Amino acid sequence: MDKEAPATRRPRKKQGYHHRDLRAAVIQTALELTAQRGGPYFSLREVAQALGVAHTAVYRHFANKAALYDVLIQEGFIILHRFQTEEQDRAAPDPLSRLQALTIAYLRLATEETGFFRMLFENRPGLRPDEGQGGGHQERAFETLLSAIRSCQEAGLVVAGDPAQIAGYLLLAPHGLAAYLTQPVSPGLVNERPVRLMRAEDLAIVGILPVLTNPPPPEDIAQRFFRRTDEADEQNG
């Protein structure tokens, strides 16, 4: 049974919904609650209350929370794959640029579709391991990353090894940045100012450095990505 979470907003005024309208409204409300609460911590009864409809109306569209999760997860990975395609199309055609583009796509999901991001990558309470898998779209998004890694390996740009293991490493940095970008919490303060988080475009390069076959020299890395804050401010005007 779904655990009720504290209400975060007043229920909407009760209104009539056509069949498809209510289904879409349930999905949107579930995403809003997920974004607000830092994860999918809501019940179907709560969704119904927020929409101002009887909870039985929601159950006509989604038999249980797992069924709603599955739809949301499927749509979330479809959006992630769309962002992957868009960013790779914008990138230079070389394999390394196309791999770096996937970091930007991941961070776009976190900042532009926060509800979907948290639905995909936060704990989903009450689900069995075989529930809420998103209809195979997760595999398509992950295969895009694997394919980009293989292309870099074939070009001699990325070290040899299991592409899946390399992918697991490459996901760590963007996920960490995404976690901070989707919450109002700084990782720390320096001189009473929040730590400056790295731009997505820079992280896309820095995160790959340890697996490059020919990384730039340390001096170049330090100057490009890790200048003192006052030096960076002066250069940026």
Short mmCIF file of N, CA, C and O in Angstrom, two decimals, residues 90-199:
data_model
loop_
_atom_site.label_atom_id
_atom_site.label_comp_id
_atom_site.label_asym_id
_atom_site.label_seq_id
_atom_site.Cartn_x
_atom_site.Cartn_y
_atom_site.Cartn_z
N ARG A 90 24.36 18.26 -32.24
CA ARG A 90 24.99 19.59 -32.11
C ARG A 90 26.51 19.50 -32.02
O ARG A 90 27.20 20.47 -32.32
N ALA A 91 27.01 18.39 -31.54
CA ALA A 91 28.44 18.24 -31.28
C ALA A 91 29.23 18.09 -32.58
O ALA A 91 28.67 17.78 -33.64
N ALA A 92 30.55 18.30 -32.48
CA ALA A 92 31.43 17.99 -33.61
C ALA A 92 31.33 16.49 -33.91
O ALA A 92 30.99 15.69 -33.04
N PRO A 93 31.63 16.09 -35.15
CA PRO A 93 31.40 14.70 -35.54
C PRO A 93 32.42 13.68 -35.01
O PRO A 93 32.21 12.48 -35.18
N ASP A 94 33.49 14.14 -34.36
CA ASP A 94 34.49 13.18 -33.89
C ASP A 94 33.94 12.39 -32.70
O ASP A 94 33.07 12.86 -31.96
N PRO A 95 34.43 11.16 -32.49
CA PRO A 95 33.88 10.29 -31.45
C PRO A 95 33.93 10.88 -30.05
O PRO A 95 33.00 10.70 -29.26
N LEU A 96 35.01 11.58 -29.72
CA LEU A 96 35.14 12.11 -28.36
C LEU A 96 34.10 13.20 -28.10
O LEU A 96 33.50 13.25 -27.02
N SER A 97 33.87 14.06 -29.06
CA SER A 97 32.86 15.11 -28.89
C SER A 97 31.47 14.51 -28.73
O SER A 97 30.65 14.99 -27.94
N ARG A 98 31.20 13.44 -29.46
CA ARG A 98 29.89 12.80 -29.36
C ARG A 98 29.72 12.11 -28.00
O ARG A 98 28.61 12.07 -27.45
N LEU A 99 30.81 11.60 -27.45
CA LEU A 99 30.75 11.02 -26.11
C LEU A 99 30.52 12.11 -25.06
O LEU A 99 29.69 11.97 -24.16
N GLN A 100 31.24 13.22 -25.19
CA GLN A 100 31.08 14.33 -24.25
C GLN A 100 29.67 14.90 -24.30
O GLN A 100 29.14 15.36 -23.28
N ALA A 101 29.05 14.85 -25.45
CA ALA A 101 27.70 15.40 -25.60
C ALA A 101 26.69 14.68 -24.71
O ALA A 101 25.68 15.27 -24.31
N LEU A 102 26.96 13.44 -24.35
CA LEU A 102 26.02 12.68 -23.54
C LEU A 102 25.98 13.16 -22.10
O LEU A 102 24.96 13.04 -21.42
N THR A 103 27.08 13.72 -21.60
CA THR A 103 27.07 14.35 -20.28
C THR A 103 26.13 15.55 -20.28
O THR A 103 25.35 15.75 -19.35
N ILE A 104 26.20 16.35 -21.33
CA ILE A 104 25.33 17.51 -21.42
C ILE A 104 23.87 17.08 -21.50
O ILE A 104 22.99 17.69 -20.87
N ALA A 105 23.59 16.01 -22.23
CA ALA A 105 22.22 15.50 -22.33
C ALA A 105 21.70 15.07 -20.96
O ALA A 105 20.54 15.34 -20.60
N TYR A 106 22.53 14.41 -20.19
CA TYR A 106 22.13 13.94 -18.86
C TYR A 106 21.80 15.11 -17.95
O TYR A 106 20.79 15.09 -17.22
N LEU A 107 22.61 16.14 -18.00
CA LEU A 107 22.38 17.31 -17.15
C LEU A 107 21.19 18.13 -17.65
O LEU A 107 20.50 18.78 -16.85
N ARG A 108 20.91 18.09 -18.93
CA ARG A 108 19.69 18.73 -19.44
C ARG A 108 18.46 18.06 -18.84
O ARG A 108 17.49 18.75 -18.48
N LEU A 109 18.47 16.74 -18.75
CA LEU A 109 17.33 16.05 -18.16
C LEU A 109 17.11 16.53 -16.73
O LEU A 109 15.98 16.78 -16.30
N ALA A 110 18.20 16.67 -15.97
CA ALA A 110 18.09 17.08 -14.57
C ALA A 110 17.54 18.49 -14.43
O ALA A 110 16.75 18.76 -13.52
N THR A 111 17.94 19.40 -15.29
CA THR A 111 17.56 20.80 -15.14
C THR A 111 16.28 21.15 -15.88
O THR A 111 15.52 22.02 -15.43
N GLU A 112 16.02 20.51 -17.01
CA GLU A 112 14.84 20.85 -17.81
C GLU A 112 13.65 19.95 -17.49
O GLU A 112 12.50 20.36 -17.70
N GLU A 113 13.90 18.74 -17.02
CA GLU A 113 12.83 17.79 -16.72
C GLU A 113 13.12 17.16 -15.35
O GLU A 113 13.34 15.95 -15.22
N THR A 114 13.12 18.00 -14.31
CA THR A 114 13.53 17.55 -12.99
C THR A 114 12.64 16.42 -12.46
O THR A 114 13.13 15.48 -11.83
N GLY A 115 11.34 16.51 -12.71
CA GLY A 115 10.45 15.44 -12.26
C GLY A 115 10.82 14.10 -12.87
O GLY A 115 10.91 13.08 -12.16
N PHE A 116 11.07 14.09 -14.16
CA PHE A 116 11.48 12.84 -14.81
C PHE A 116 12.83 12.37 -14.29
O PHE A 116 13.04 11.18 -14.07
N PHE A 117 13.78 13.30 -14.12
CA PHE A 117 15.10 12.92 -13.63
C PHE A 117 14.99 12.22 -12.28
O PHE A 117 15.59 11.15 -12.07
N ARG A 118 14.24 12.79 -11.37
CA ARG A 118 14.11 12.18 -10.04
C ARG A 118 13.32 10.89 -10.09
O ARG A 118 13.56 9.97 -9.30
N MET A 119 12.36 10.81 -11.02
CA MET A 119 11.62 9.56 -11.16
C MET A 119 12.55 8.44 -11.63
O MET A 119 12.45 7.29 -11.18
N LEU A 120 13.48 8.77 -12.53
CA LEU A 120 14.36 7.75 -13.09
C LEU A 120 15.47 7.34 -12.13
O LEU A 120 15.84 6.17 -12.08
N PHE A 121 16.01 8.31 -11.37
CA PHE A 121 17.26 8.05 -10.68
C PHE A 121 17.20 8.20 -9.16
O PHE A 121 18.24 8.16 -8.51
N GLU A 122 16.02 8.35 -8.60
CA GLU A 122 15.87 8.31 -7.15
C GLU A 122 15.22 6.98 -6.76
O GLU A 122 14.67 6.27 -7.61
N ASN A 123 15.29 6.63 -5.48
CA ASN A 123 14.62 5.43 -5.00
C ASN A 123 13.12 5.53 -5.27
O ASN A 123 12.52 6.59 -5.11
N ARG A 124 12.53 4.40 -5.65
CA ARG A 124 11.10 4.35 -5.90
C ARG A 124 10.48 3.40 -4.88
O ARG A 124 10.49 2.19 -5.07
N PRO A 125 9.98 3.95 -3.77
CA PRO A 125 9.50 3.10 -2.68
C PRO A 125 8.31 2.24 -3.08
O PRO A 125 7.46 2.64 -3.86
N GLY A 126 8.31 1.03 -2.54
CA GLY A 126 7.17 0.14 -2.74
C GLY A 126 7.21 -0.71 -3.99
O GLY A 126 6.26 -1.46 -4.26
N LEU A 127 8.30 -0.63 -4.77
CA LEU A 127 8.38 -1.42 -6.00
C LEU A 127 9.23 -2.66 -5.81
O LEU A 127 10.25 -2.63 -5.12
N ARG A 128 8.81 -3.74 -6.47
CA ARG A 128 9.67 -4.92 -6.56
C ARG A 128 10.71 -4.67 -7.66
O ARG A 128 10.52 -3.82 -8.53
N PRO A 129 11.82 -5.43 -7.67
CA PRO A 129 12.85 -5.22 -8.70
C PRO A 129 12.34 -5.39 -10.13
O PRO A 129 12.90 -4.81 -11.06
N ASP A 130 11.28 -6.20 -10.31
CA ASP A 130 10.77 -6.45 -11.66
C ASP A 130 9.70 -5.45 -12.08
O ASP A 130 9.16 -5.54 -13.18
N GLU A 131 9.41 -4.44 -11.27
CA GLU A 131 8.38 -3.46 -11.59
C GLU A 131 9.02 -2.13 -11.98
O GLU A 131 10.12 -1.81 -11.57
N GLY A 132 8.28 -1.37 -12.78
CA GLY A 132 8.72 -0.02 -13.12
C GLY A 132 9.99 0.03 -13.93
O GLY A 132 10.87 0.85 -13.67
N GLN A 133 10.10 -0.82 -14.95
CA GLN A 133 11.33 -0.88 -15.74
C GLN A 133 11.31 -0.01 -16.99
O GLN A 133 12.31 0.13 -17.67
N GLY A 134 10.16 0.56 -17.32
CA GLY A 134 10.13 1.51 -18.42
C GLY A 134 10.14 0.91 -19.80
O GLY A 134 10.53 1.57 -20.77
N GLY A 135 9.73 -0.31 -19.95
CA GLY A 135 9.54 -0.89 -21.27
C GLY A 135 10.77 -0.99 -22.14
O GLY A 135 10.68 -0.93 -23.37
N GLY A 136 11.94 -1.12 -21.58
CA GLY A 136 13.16 -1.30 -22.36
C GLY A 136 13.82 -0.02 -22.84
O GLY A 136 14.88 -0.07 -23.46
N HIS A 137 13.22 1.13 -22.57
CA HIS A 137 13.81 2.39 -23.05
C HIS A 137 15.08 2.74 -22.29
O HIS A 137 15.93 3.47 -22.80
N GLN A 138 15.23 2.24 -21.07
CA GLN A 138 16.46 2.46 -20.33
C GLN A 138 17.64 1.85 -21.07
O GLN A 138 18.71 2.46 -21.18
N GLU A 139 17.44 0.65 -21.61
CA GLU A 139 18.52 -0.02 -22.33
C GLU A 139 18.94 0.77 -23.56
O GLU A 139 20.13 0.84 -23.91
N ARG A 140 17.97 1.40 -24.24
CA ARG A 140 18.31 2.18 -25.43
C ARG A 140 19.18 3.37 -25.08
O ARG A 140 20.16 3.67 -25.77
N ALA A 141 18.83 4.07 -23.99
CA ALA A 141 19.64 5.22 -23.57
C ALA A 141 21.04 4.78 -23.17
O ALA A 141 22.04 5.43 -23.51
N PHE A 142 21.13 3.66 -22.44
CA PHE A 142 22.44 3.18 -21.99
C PHE A 142 23.26 2.68 -23.18
O PHE A 142 24.48 2.89 -23.23
N GLU A 143 22.61 2.07 -24.15
CA GLU A 143 23.33 1.58 -25.33
C GLU A 143 23.91 2.75 -26.12
O GLU A 143 24.98 2.61 -26.74
N THR A 144 23.25 3.90 -26.12
CA THR A 144 23.80 5.08 -26.78
C THR A 144 25.14 5.46 -26.15
O THR A 144 26.10 5.80 -26.86
N LEU A 145 25.22 5.39 -24.83
CA LEU A 145 26.48 5.67 -24.14
C LEU A 145 27.53 4.61 -24.46
O LEU A 145 28.69 4.93 -24.75
N LEU A 146 27.13 3.35 -24.43
CA LEU A 146 28.09 2.27 -24.74
C LEU A 146 28.63 2.41 -26.16
O LEU A 146 29.83 2.23 -26.40
N SER A 147 27.75 2.74 -27.10
CA SER A 147 28.17 2.88 -28.49
C SER A 147 29.18 4.02 -28.64
O SER A 147 30.17 3.89 -29.39
N ALA A 148 28.96 5.12 -27.93
CA ALA A 148 29.89 6.25 -28.00
C ALA A 148 31.25 5.87 -27.42
O ALA A 148 32.30 6.27 -27.94
N ILE A 149 31.25 5.09 -26.34
CA ILE A 149 32.51 4.64 -25.75
C ILE A 149 33.25 3.71 -26.70
O ILE A 149 34.46 3.84 -26.90
N ARG A 150 32.54 2.79 -27.31
CA ARG A 150 33.17 1.86 -28.26
C ARG A 150 33.80 2.62 -29.43
O ARG A 150 34.90 2.28 -29.88
N SER A 151 33.10 3.63 -29.92
CA SER A 151 33.64 4.41 -31.04
C SER A 151 34.94 5.11 -30.64
O SER A 151 35.90 5.16 -31.43
N CYS A 152 35.00 5.61 -29.41
CA CYS A 152 36.24 6.24 -28.93
C CYS A 152 37.35 5.21 -28.77
O CYS A 152 38.52 5.49 -29.06
N GLN A 153 37.00 4.02 -28.31
CA GLN A 153 38.01 2.97 -28.18
C GLN A 153 38.55 2.56 -29.54
O GLN A 153 39.75 2.36 -29.71
N GLU A 154 37.66 2.43 -30.51
CA GLU A 154 38.09 2.04 -31.86
C GLU A 154 38.99 3.10 -32.48
O GLU A 154 39.88 2.78 -33.28
N ALA A 155 38.77 4.35 -32.10
CA ALA A 155 39.61 5.45 -32.61
C ALA A 155 40.89 5.62 -31.80
O ALA A 155 41.71 6.49 -32.11
N GLY A 156 41.07 4.80 -30.76
CA GLY A 156 42.27 4.89 -29.93
C GLY A 156 42.27 6.06 -28.98
O GLY A 156 43.33 6.45 -28.46
N LEU A 157 41.09 6.62 -28.68
CA LEU A 157 41.01 7.80 -27.82
C LEU A 157 40.74 7.45 -26.36
O LEU A 157 41.14 8.19 -25.46
N VAL A 158 40.07 6.34 -26.12
CA VAL A 158 39.72 5.89 -24.78
C VAL A 158 40.36 4.54 -24.53
O VAL A 158 40.48 3.71 -25.44
N VAL A 159 40.80 4.30 -23.30
CA VAL A 159 41.51 3.08 -22.95
C VAL A 159 40.68 1.85 -23.26
O VAL A 159 39.44 1.89 -23.25
N ALA A 160 41.35 0.75 -23.51
CA ALA A 160 40.65 -0.52 -23.72
C ALA A 160 40.04 -0.98 -22.41
O ALA A 160 40.48 -0.60 -21.33
N GLY A 161 39.02 -1.78 -22.51
CA GLY A 161 38.34 -2.28 -21.31
C GLY A 161 36.87 -2.47 -21.58
O GLY A 161 36.37 -2.15 -22.67
N ASP A 162 36.17 -2.98 -20.59
CA ASP A 162 34.74 -3.22 -20.72
C ASP A 162 34.01 -1.89 -20.84
O ASP A 162 34.03 -1.08 -19.92
N PRO A 163 33.33 -1.64 -21.97
CA PRO A 163 32.61 -0.36 -22.13
C PRO A 163 31.58 -0.12 -21.03
O PRO A 163 31.35 1.03 -20.63
N ALA A 164 30.96 -1.19 -20.53
CA ALA A 164 29.96 -1.03 -19.47
C ALA A 164 30.60 -0.54 -18.18
O ALA A 164 30.02 0.29 -17.45
N GLN A 165 31.80 -1.03 -17.87
CA GLN A 165 32.51 -0.56 -16.68
C GLN A 165 32.92 0.90 -16.84
O GLN A 165 32.83 1.70 -15.89
N ILE A 166 33.39 1.25 -18.02
CA ILE A 166 33.76 2.64 -18.28
C ILE A 166 32.53 3.53 -18.20
O ILE A 166 32.57 4.63 -17.64
N ALA A 167 31.40 3.05 -18.72
CA ALA A 167 30.15 3.82 -18.66
C ALA A 167 29.75 4.06 -17.21
O ALA A 167 29.32 5.17 -16.85
N GLY A 168 29.87 3.03 -16.39
CA GLY A 168 29.53 3.19 -14.98
C GLY A 168 30.36 4.27 -14.31
O GLY A 168 29.84 5.03 -13.47
N TYR A 169 31.63 4.35 -14.68
CA TYR A 169 32.48 5.41 -14.14
C TYR A 169 32.06 6.77 -14.68
O TYR A 169 31.94 7.76 -13.93
N LEU A 170 31.82 6.87 -15.99
CA LEU A 170 31.51 8.15 -16.61
C LEU A 170 30.20 8.75 -16.12
O LEU A 170 30.00 9.96 -16.20
N LEU A 171 29.32 7.92 -15.60
CA LEU A 171 28.03 8.42 -15.11
C LEU A 171 28.14 9.10 -13.74
O LEU A 171 27.26 9.87 -13.36
N LEU A 172 29.21 8.81 -13.02
CA LEU A 172 29.31 9.29 -11.63
C LEU A 172 29.37 10.81 -11.55
O LEU A 172 28.65 11.42 -10.75
N ALA A 173 30.23 11.42 -12.34
CA ALA A 173 30.41 12.87 -12.23
C ALA A 173 29.15 13.64 -12.65
O ALA A 173 28.70 14.52 -11.91
N PRO A 174 28.56 13.36 -13.81
CA PRO A 174 27.35 14.12 -14.16
C PRO A 174 26.20 13.89 -13.19
O PRO A 174 25.42 14.80 -12.93
N HIS A 175 26.11 12.67 -12.63
CA HIS A 175 25.03 12.44 -11.68
C HIS A 175 25.25 13.27 -10.41
O HIS A 175 24.28 13.82 -9.85
N GLY A 176 26.49 13.37 -9.97
CA GLY A 176 26.77 14.20 -8.80
C GLY A 176 26.43 15.66 -9.03
O GLY A 176 25.81 16.31 -8.19
N LEU A 177 26.81 16.19 -10.20
CA LEU A 177 26.48 17.58 -10.51
C LEU A 177 24.97 17.75 -10.63
O LEU A 177 24.41 18.72 -10.12
N ALA A 178 24.31 16.79 -11.27
CA ALA A 178 22.86 16.87 -11.42
C ALA A 178 22.17 16.90 -10.06
O ALA A 178 21.18 17.62 -9.87
N ALA A 179 22.67 16.13 -9.11
CA ALA A 179 22.06 16.09 -7.78
C ALA A 179 22.09 17.47 -7.13
O ALA A 179 21.11 17.88 -6.49
N TYR A 180 23.17 18.22 -7.30
CA TYR A 180 23.25 19.56 -6.72
C TYR A 180 22.42 20.57 -7.52
O TYR A 180 21.83 21.49 -6.94
N LEU A 181 22.37 20.41 -8.82
CA LEU A 181 21.62 21.35 -9.65
C LEU A 181 20.12 21.26 -9.41
O LEU A 181 19.39 22.21 -9.70
N THR A 182 19.65 20.12 -8.91
CA THR A 182 18.22 19.93 -8.71
C THR A 182 17.79 20.13 -7.27
O THR A 182 16.67 19.78 -6.90
N GLN A 183 18.67 20.67 -6.45
CA GLN A 183 18.29 20.95 -5.07
C GLN A 183 18.96 22.25 -4.62
O GLN A 183 20.03 22.61 -5.13
N PRO A 184 18.35 22.99 -3.70
CA PRO A 184 18.90 24.29 -3.29
C PRO A 184 19.96 24.15 -2.20
O PRO A 184 19.95 24.88 -1.22
N VAL A 185 20.89 23.24 -2.39
CA VAL A 185 21.92 22.99 -1.38
C VAL A 185 23.28 23.05 -2.06
O VAL A 185 23.52 22.38 -3.05
N SER A 186 24.17 23.85 -1.52
CA SER A 186 25.53 23.95 -2.03
C SER A 186 26.39 22.86 -1.40
O SER A 186 26.17 22.48 -0.25
N PRO A 187 27.38 22.34 -2.13
CA PRO A 187 28.28 21.36 -1.53
C PRO A 187 29.18 21.94 -0.46
O PRO A 187 29.87 21.21 0.25
N GLY A 188 29.19 23.26 -0.30
CA GLY A 188 30.01 23.88 0.74
C GLY A 188 30.18 25.37 0.48
O GLY A 188 29.70 25.91 -0.51
N LEU A 189 30.85 26.03 1.40
CA LEU A 189 31.11 27.46 1.29
C LEU A 189 32.61 27.72 1.34
O LEU A 189 33.33 27.06 2.08
N VAL A 190 33.05 28.69 0.57
CA VAL A 190 34.43 29.16 0.60
C VAL A 190 34.36 30.68 0.72
O VAL A 190 33.77 31.35 -0.14
N ASN A 191 34.93 31.20 1.82
CA ASN A 191 34.84 32.64 2.09
C ASN A 191 33.39 33.11 2.07
O ASN A 191 33.06 34.16 1.51
N GLU A 192 32.53 32.28 2.68
CA GLU A 192 31.10 32.57 2.82
C GLU A 192 30.37 32.62 1.49
O GLU A 192 29.24 33.14 1.40
N ARG A 193 30.98 32.09 0.44
CA ARG A 193 30.32 32.01 -0.86
C ARG A 193 30.16 30.55 -1.24
O ARG A 193 31.04 29.74 -0.97
N PRO A 194 29.03 30.20 -1.87
CA PRO A 194 28.85 28.81 -2.29
C PRO A 194 29.95 28.36 -3.26
O PRO A 194 30.44 29.15 -4.06
N VAL A 195 30.35 27.10 -3.14
CA VAL A 195 31.32 26.54 -4.07
C VAL A 195 30.77 26.65 -5.49
O VAL A 195 29.60 26.36 -5.74
N ARG A 196 31.60 27.11 -6.38
CA ARG A 196 31.18 27.25 -7.77
C ARG A 196 31.18 25.87 -8.44
O ARG A 196 32.22 25.20 -8.51
N LEU A 197 30.03 25.46 -8.92
CA LEU A 197 29.92 24.17 -9.58
C LEU A 197 30.40 24.28 -11.03
O LEU A 197 30.21 25.31 -11.68
N MET A 198 31.00 23.22 -11.51
CA MET A 198 31.53 23.21 -12.87
C MET A 198 30.41 23.23 -13.90
O MET A 198 29.34 22.65 -13.70
N ARG A 199 30.65 23.90 -15.00
CA ARG A 199 29.68 23.91 -16.10
C ARG A 199 29.58 22.52 -16.72
O ARG A 199 30.54 21.76 -16.72
#
